[in-house]
C-alpha atoms as a PDB file:
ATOM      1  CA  UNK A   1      11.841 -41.018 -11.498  1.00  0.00           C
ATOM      2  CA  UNK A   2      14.662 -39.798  -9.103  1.00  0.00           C
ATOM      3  CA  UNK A   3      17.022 -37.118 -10.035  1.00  0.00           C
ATOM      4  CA  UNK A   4      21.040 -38.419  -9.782  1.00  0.00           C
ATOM      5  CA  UNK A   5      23.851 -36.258  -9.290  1.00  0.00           C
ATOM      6  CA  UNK A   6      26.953 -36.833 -11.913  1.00  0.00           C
ATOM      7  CA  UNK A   7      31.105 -37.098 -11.361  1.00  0.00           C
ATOM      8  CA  UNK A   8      30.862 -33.038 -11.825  1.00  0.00           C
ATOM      9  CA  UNK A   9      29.691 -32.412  -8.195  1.00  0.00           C
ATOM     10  CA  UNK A  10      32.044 -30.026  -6.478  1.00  0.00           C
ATOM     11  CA  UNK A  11      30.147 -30.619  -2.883  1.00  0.00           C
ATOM     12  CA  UNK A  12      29.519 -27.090  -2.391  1.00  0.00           C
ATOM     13  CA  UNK A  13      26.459 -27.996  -0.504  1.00  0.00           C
ATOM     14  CA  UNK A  14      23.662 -26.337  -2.399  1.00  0.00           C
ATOM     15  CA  UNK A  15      21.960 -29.178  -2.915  1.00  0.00           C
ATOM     16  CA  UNK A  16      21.904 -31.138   0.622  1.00  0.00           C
ATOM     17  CA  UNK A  17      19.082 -28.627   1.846  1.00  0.00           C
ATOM     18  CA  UNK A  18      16.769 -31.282   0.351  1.00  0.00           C
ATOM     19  CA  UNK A  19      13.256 -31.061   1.361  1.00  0.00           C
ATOM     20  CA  UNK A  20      12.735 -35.056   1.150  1.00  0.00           C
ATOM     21  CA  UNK A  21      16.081 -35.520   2.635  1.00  0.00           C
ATOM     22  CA  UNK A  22      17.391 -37.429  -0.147  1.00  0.00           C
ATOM     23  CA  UNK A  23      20.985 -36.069  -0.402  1.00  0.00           C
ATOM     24  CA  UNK A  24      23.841 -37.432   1.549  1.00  0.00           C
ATOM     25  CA  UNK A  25      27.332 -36.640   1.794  1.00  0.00           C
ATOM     26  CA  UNK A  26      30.758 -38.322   0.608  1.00  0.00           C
ATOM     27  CA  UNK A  27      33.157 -37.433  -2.144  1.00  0.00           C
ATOM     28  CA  UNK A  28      30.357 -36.467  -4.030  1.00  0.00           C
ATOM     29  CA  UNK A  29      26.890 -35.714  -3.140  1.00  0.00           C
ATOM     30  CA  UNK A  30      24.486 -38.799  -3.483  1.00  0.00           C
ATOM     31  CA  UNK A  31      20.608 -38.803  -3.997  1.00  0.00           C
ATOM     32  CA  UNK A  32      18.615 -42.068  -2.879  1.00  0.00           C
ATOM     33  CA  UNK A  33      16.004 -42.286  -5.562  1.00  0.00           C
ATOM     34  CA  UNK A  34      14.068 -43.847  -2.531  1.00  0.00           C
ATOM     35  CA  UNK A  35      13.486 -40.534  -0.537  1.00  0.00           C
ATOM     36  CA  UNK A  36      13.719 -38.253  -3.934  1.00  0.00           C
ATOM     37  CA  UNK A  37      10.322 -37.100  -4.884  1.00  0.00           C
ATOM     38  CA  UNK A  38      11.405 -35.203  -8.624  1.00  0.00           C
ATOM     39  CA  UNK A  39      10.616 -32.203  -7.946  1.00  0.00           C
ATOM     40  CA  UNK A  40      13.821 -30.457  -9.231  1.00  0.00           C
ATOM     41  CA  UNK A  41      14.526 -28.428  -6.018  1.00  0.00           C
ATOM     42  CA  UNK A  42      18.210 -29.724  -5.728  1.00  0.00           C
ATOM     43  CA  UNK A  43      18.844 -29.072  -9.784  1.00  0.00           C
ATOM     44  CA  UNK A  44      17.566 -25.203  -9.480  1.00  0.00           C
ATOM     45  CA  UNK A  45      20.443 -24.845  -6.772  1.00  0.00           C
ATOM     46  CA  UNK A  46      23.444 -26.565  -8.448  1.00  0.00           C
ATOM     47  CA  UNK A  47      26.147 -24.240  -9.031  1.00  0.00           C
ATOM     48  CA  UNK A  48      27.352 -26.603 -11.763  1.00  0.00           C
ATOM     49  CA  UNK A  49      24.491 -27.791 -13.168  1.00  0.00           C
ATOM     50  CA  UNK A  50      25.457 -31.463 -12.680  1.00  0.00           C
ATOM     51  CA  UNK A  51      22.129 -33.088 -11.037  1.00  0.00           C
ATOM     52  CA  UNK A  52      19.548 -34.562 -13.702  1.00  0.00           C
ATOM     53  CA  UNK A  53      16.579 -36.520 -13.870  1.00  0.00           C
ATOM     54  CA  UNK A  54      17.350 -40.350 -14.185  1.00  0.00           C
END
């Protein structure tokens, strides 16, 4: 299961430090449940607590 990242994202960046490199950039941020490995890295660094498991 891949964490997703909701409409809320402000892209402040927190999150793209990804250790699986599963974030990318646009008008939000994006996670490809692909690369994501669940383990909740990018959720402990939101600002606005809008990434989730899927």
């Amino acid at each position: 299961m891949a964490y997703v990242i909701n409409e809320d994202c402000i892209a402040c960046g927190a999150c793209i430090d990804c250790s699986d490199n599963a974030i990318s950039e646009g008008d939000i941020y994006v996670i490809d449940p692909e690369l994501c490995t669940d383990c909740g890295e990018c959720a402990e660094k939101c600002p606005v607590e809008c990434i989730f498991p899927a």
